[in-house]
Tab-separated table of C-alpha atoms in Angstrom:
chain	number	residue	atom	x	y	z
H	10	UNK	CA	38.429	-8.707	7.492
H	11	UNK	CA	41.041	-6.226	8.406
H	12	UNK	CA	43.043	-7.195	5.288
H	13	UNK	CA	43.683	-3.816	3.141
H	14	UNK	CA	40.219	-2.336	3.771
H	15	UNK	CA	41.719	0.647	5.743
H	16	UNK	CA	45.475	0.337	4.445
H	17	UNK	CA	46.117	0.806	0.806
H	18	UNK	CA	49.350	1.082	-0.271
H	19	UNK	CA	49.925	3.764	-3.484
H	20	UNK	CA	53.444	3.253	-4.747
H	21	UNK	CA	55.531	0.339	-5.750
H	22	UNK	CA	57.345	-0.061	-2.601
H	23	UNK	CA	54.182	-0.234	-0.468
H	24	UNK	CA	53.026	-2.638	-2.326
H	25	UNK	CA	55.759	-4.648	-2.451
H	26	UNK	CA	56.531	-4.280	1.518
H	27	UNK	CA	52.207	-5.011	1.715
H	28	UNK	CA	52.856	-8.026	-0.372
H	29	UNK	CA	55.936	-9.344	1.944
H	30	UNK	CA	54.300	-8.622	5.028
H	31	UNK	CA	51.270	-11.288	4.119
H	32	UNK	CA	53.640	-13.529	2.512
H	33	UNK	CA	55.811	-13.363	5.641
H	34	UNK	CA	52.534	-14.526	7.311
H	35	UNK	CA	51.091	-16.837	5.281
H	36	UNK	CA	54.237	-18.691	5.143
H	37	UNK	CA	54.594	-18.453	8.898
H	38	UNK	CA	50.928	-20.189	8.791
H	39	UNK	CA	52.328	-23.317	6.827
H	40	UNK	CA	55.585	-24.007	8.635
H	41	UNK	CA	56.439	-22.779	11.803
H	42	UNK	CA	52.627	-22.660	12.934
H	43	UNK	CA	51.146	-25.440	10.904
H	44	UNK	CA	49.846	-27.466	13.821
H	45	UNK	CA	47.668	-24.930	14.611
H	46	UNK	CA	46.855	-23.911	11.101
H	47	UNK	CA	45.719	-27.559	10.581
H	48	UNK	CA	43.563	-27.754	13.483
H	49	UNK	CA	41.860	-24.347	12.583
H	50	UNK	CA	40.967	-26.184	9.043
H	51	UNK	CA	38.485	-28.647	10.545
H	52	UNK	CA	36.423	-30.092	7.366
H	53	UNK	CA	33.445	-29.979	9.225
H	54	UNK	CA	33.106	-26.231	9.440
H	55	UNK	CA	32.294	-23.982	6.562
H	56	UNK	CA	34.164	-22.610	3.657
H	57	UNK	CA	37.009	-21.507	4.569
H	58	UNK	CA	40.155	-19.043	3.574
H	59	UNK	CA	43.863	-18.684	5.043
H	60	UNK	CA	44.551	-14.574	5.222
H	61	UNK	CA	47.731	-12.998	5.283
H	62	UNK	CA	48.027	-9.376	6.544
H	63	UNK	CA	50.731	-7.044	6.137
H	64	UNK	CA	51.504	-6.973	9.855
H	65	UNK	CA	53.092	-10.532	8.985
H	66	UNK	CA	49.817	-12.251	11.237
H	67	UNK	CA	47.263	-15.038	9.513
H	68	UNK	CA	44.174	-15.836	9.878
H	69	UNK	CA	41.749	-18.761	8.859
H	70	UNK	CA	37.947	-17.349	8.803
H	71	UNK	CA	34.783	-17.209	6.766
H	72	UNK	CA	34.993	-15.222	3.272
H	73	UNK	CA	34.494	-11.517	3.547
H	74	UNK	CA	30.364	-11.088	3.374
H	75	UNK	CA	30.388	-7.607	0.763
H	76	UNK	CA	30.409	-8.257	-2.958
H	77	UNK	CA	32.211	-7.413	-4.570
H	78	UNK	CA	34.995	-7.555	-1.231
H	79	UNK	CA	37.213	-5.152	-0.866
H	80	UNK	CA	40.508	-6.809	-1.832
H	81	UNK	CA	40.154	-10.566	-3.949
H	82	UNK	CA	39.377	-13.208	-2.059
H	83	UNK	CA	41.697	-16.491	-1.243
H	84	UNK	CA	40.373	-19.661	-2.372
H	85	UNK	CA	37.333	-20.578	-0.381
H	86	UNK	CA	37.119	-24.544	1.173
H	87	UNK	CA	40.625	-24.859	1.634
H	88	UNK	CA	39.677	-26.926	5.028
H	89	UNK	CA	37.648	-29.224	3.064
H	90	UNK	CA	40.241	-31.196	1.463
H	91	UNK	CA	42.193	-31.264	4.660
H	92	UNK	CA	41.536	-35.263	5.269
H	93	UNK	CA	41.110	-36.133	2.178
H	94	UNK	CA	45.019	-36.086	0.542
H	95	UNK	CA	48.543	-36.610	2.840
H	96	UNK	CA	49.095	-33.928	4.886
H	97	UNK	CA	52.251	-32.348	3.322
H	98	UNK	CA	50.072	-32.277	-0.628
H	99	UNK	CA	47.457	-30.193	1.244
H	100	UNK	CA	49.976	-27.512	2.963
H	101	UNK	CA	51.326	-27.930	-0.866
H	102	UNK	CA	47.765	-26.980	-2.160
H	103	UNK	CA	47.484	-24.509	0.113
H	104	UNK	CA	50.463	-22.805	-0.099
H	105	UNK	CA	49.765	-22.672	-4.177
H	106	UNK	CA	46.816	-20.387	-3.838
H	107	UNK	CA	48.309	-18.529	-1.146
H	108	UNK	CA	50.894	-17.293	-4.330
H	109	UNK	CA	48.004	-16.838	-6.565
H	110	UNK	CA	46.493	-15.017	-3.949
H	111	UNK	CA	48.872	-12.664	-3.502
H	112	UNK	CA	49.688	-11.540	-6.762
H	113	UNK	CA	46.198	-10.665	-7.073
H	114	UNK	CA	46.009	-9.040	-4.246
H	115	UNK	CA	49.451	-7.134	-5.292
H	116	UNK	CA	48.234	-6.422	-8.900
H	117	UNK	CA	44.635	-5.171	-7.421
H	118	UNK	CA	46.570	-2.091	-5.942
H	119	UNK	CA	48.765	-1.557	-9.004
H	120	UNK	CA	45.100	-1.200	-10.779
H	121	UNK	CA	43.559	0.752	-8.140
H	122	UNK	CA	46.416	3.132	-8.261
H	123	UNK	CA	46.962	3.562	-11.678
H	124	UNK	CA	50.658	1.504	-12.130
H	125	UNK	CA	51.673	2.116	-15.592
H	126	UNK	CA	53.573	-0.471	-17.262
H	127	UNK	CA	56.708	0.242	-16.191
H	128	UNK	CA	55.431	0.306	-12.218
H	129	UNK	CA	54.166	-2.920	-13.136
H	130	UNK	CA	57.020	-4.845	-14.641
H	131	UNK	CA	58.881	-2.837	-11.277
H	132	UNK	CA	56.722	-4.847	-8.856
H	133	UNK	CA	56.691	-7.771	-10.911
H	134	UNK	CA	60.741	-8.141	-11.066
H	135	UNK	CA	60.494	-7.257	-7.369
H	136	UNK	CA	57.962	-10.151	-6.057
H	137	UNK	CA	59.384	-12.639	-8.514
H	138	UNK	CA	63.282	-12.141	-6.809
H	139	UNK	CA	61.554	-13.732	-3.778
H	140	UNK	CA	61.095	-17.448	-3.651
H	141	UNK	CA	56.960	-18.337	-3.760
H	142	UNK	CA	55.059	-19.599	-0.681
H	143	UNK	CA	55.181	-23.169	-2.293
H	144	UNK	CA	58.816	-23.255	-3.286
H	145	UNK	CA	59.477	-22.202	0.668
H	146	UNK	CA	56.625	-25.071	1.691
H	147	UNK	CA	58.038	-27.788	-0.435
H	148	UNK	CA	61.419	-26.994	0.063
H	149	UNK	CA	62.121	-26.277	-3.839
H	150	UNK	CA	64.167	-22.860	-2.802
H	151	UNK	CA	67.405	-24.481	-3.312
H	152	UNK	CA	66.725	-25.869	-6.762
H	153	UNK	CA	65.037	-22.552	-7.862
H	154	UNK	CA	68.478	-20.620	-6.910
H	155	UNK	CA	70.472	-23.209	-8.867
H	156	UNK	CA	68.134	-22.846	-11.801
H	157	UNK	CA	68.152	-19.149	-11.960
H	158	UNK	CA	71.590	-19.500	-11.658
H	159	UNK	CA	71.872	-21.546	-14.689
H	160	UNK	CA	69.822	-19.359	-16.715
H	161	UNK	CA	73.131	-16.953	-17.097
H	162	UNK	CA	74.572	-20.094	-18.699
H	163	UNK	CA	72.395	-20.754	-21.405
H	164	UNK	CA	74.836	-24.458	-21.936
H	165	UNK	CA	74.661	-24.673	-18.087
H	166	UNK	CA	70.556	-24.430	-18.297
H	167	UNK	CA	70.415	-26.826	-21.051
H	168	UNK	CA	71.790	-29.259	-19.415
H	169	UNK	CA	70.310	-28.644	-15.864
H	170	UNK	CA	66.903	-28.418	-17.076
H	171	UNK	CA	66.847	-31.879	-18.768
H	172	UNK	CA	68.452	-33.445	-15.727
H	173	UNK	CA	65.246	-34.962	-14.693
H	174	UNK	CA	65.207	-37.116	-17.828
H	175	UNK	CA	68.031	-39.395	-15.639
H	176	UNK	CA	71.494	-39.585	-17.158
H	177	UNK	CA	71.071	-40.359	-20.631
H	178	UNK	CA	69.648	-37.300	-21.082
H	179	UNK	CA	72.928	-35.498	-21.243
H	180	UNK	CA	74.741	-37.353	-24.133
H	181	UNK	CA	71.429	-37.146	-25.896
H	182	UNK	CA	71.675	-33.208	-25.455
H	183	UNK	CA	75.224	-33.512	-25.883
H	184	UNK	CA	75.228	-34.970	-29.027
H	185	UNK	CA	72.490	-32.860	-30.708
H	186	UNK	CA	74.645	-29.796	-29.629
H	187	UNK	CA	77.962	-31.580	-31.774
H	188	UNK	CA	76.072	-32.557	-35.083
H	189	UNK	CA	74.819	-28.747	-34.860
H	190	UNK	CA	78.468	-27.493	-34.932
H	191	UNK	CA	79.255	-30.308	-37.301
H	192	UNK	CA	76.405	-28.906	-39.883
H	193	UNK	CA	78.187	-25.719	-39.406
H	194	UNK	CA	81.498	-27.122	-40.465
H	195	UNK	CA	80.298	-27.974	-43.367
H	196	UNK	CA	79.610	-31.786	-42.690
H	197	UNK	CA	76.113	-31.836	-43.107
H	198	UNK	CA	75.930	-35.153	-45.523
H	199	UNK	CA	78.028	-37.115	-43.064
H	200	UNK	CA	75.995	-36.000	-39.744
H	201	UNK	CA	72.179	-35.751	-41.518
H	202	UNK	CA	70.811	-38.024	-39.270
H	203	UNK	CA	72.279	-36.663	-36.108
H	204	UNK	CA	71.243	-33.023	-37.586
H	205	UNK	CA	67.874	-34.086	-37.691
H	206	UNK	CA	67.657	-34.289	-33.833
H	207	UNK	CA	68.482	-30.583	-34.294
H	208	UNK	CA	65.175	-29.484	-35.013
H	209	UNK	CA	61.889	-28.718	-33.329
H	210	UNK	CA	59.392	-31.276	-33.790
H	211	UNK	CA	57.062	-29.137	-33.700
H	212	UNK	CA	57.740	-26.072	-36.201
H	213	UNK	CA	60.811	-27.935	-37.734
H	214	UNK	CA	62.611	-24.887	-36.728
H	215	UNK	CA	66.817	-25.357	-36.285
H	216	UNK	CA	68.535	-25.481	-32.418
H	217	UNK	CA	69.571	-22.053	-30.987
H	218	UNK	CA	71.379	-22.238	-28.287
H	219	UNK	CA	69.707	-19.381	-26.107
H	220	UNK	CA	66.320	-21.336	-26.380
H	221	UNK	CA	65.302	-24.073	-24.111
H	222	UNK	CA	64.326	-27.703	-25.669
H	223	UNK	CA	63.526	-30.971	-24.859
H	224	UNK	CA	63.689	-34.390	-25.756
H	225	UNK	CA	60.629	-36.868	-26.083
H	226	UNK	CA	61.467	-40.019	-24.171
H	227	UNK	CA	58.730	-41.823	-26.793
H	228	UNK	CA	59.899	-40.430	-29.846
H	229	UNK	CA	63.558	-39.279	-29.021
H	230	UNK	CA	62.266	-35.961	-31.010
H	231	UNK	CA	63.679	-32.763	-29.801
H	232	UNK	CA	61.042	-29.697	-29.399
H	233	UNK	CA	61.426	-25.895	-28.398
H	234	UNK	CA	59.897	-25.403	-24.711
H	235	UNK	CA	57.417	-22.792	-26.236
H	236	UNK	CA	56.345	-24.825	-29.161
H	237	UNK	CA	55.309	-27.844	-26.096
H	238	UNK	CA	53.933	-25.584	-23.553
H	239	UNK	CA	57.477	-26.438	-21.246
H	240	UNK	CA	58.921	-24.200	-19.023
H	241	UNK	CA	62.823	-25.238	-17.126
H	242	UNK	CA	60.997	-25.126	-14.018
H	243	UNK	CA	57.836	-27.184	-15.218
H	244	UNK	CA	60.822	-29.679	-16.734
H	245	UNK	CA	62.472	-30.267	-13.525
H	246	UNK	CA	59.192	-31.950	-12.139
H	247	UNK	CA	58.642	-34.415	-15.294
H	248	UNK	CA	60.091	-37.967	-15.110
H	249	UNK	CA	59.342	-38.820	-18.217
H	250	UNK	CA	58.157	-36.298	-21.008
H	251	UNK	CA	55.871	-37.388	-23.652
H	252	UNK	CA	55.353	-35.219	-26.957
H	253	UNK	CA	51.798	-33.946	-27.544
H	254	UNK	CA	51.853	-36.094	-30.497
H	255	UNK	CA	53.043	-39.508	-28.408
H	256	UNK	CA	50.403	-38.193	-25.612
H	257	UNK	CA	47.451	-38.717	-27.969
H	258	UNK	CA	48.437	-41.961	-29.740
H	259	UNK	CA	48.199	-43.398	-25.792
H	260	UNK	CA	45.219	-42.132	-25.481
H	261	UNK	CA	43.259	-44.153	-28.350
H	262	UNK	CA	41.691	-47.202	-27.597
């Protein structure tokens, strides 16, 4: 593998124009040369890994043979899967390690070279402006730049990042957003039951309005996105969100 073993980059910027370089061709791999990345998979060969190198070329081949290698390894086997699942959830799957991959490969350097915290954060804030391999591969760039738009507009992300729930999740969101105001006006015995939606089912905290929440389709409760392990962008991709609590009781037999 020529992949880093002779070039290692020592600042933030060389990582950073390393890391776009193999995302440029990893990317290139999955789109514009994907018939012949697909035929290079065949299932009946051995385990193998889709390389990016900073010269912006790929490469599918056997794992590096040194252990430890010299940079981390992509997933092994990605070829192995290749007939099993439609074509475009493989180049998905694919293109979801690829990220992985390259953060690791990224962070490996900051190690190497002694990044203190502030180098890191640096190269974090600088990868994460760019849209993943797998937001590029599904298409998802779009809706990332309209939720990172939102995220200014903490009303604005509210309401974008419950759209998936269909449309009665906005006078749901709306109305739990009144009875808070309401509370604060003083009418708390009028709107009690409407306050109630107000707080976290989870740590019965109140509603702020810089923290992302949602709504239980089961239960109708309202929970912080931290206390339920929910992110905006995870929220996007749910149809219908069940509680952790609503989750188990469909479990039993």
């Amino acid at each position: 593998m020529d992949g880093g073993a002779s070039y290692n980059p020592r600042t933030v910027e060389e990582v950073f124009r390393d890391f776009k370089g193999r995302r440029a061709a990893m990317i290139k791999a999955l789109t514009t040369d994907v018939e012949e990345f697909f035929k290079q998979c065949d299932p009946e060969k051995e385990n193998l890994c889709l390389y990016g190198y900073p010269s912006e070329q790929w490469e599918v081949n056997l794992p590096a043979e040194e252990v430890p290698p010299e940079l981390p390894e992509p997933a092994l086997g990605i070829n192995f899967a290749r007939d099993g699942m439609q074509e475009k959830d493989w180049l998905s799957l694919v293109a979801v390690h690829s990220d992985a991959w390259l953060l690791a490969v990224a962070f490996y350097f900051g190690a190497r070279f002694g990044f203190d915290k502030a180098d890191r954060k640096r190269l974090f804030n600088m990868i994460n402006d760019l849209p993943t391999i797998f937001e590029v591969v599904t298409g998802a760039t779009k809706k990332q730049t309209k939720e990172k738009s939102s995220v200014s507009n903490h009303s604005s992300n509210k309401s974008k990042s419950n759209s998936k729930r269909g449309s009665e999740s906005q006078p749901k969101y709306s109305k739990a957003a009144a009875s808070k105001d309401e509370v604060e006006d003083g009418m708390e015995d009028e709107d009690d039951e409407e306050h109630g939606e107000t707080l976290c089912g989870a740590c019965g905290e109140n509603y702020a309005a810089d923290e992302f929440w949602i709504c239980c389709d089961i239960c109708e409760k309202w929970f912080h996105g931290k206390c339920v392990k929910i992110t905006p962008a995870r929220a996007e991709h749910i149809k219908q969100y069940k509680c952790p609590s609503c989750s188990n009781k469909r479990a039993r037999p």
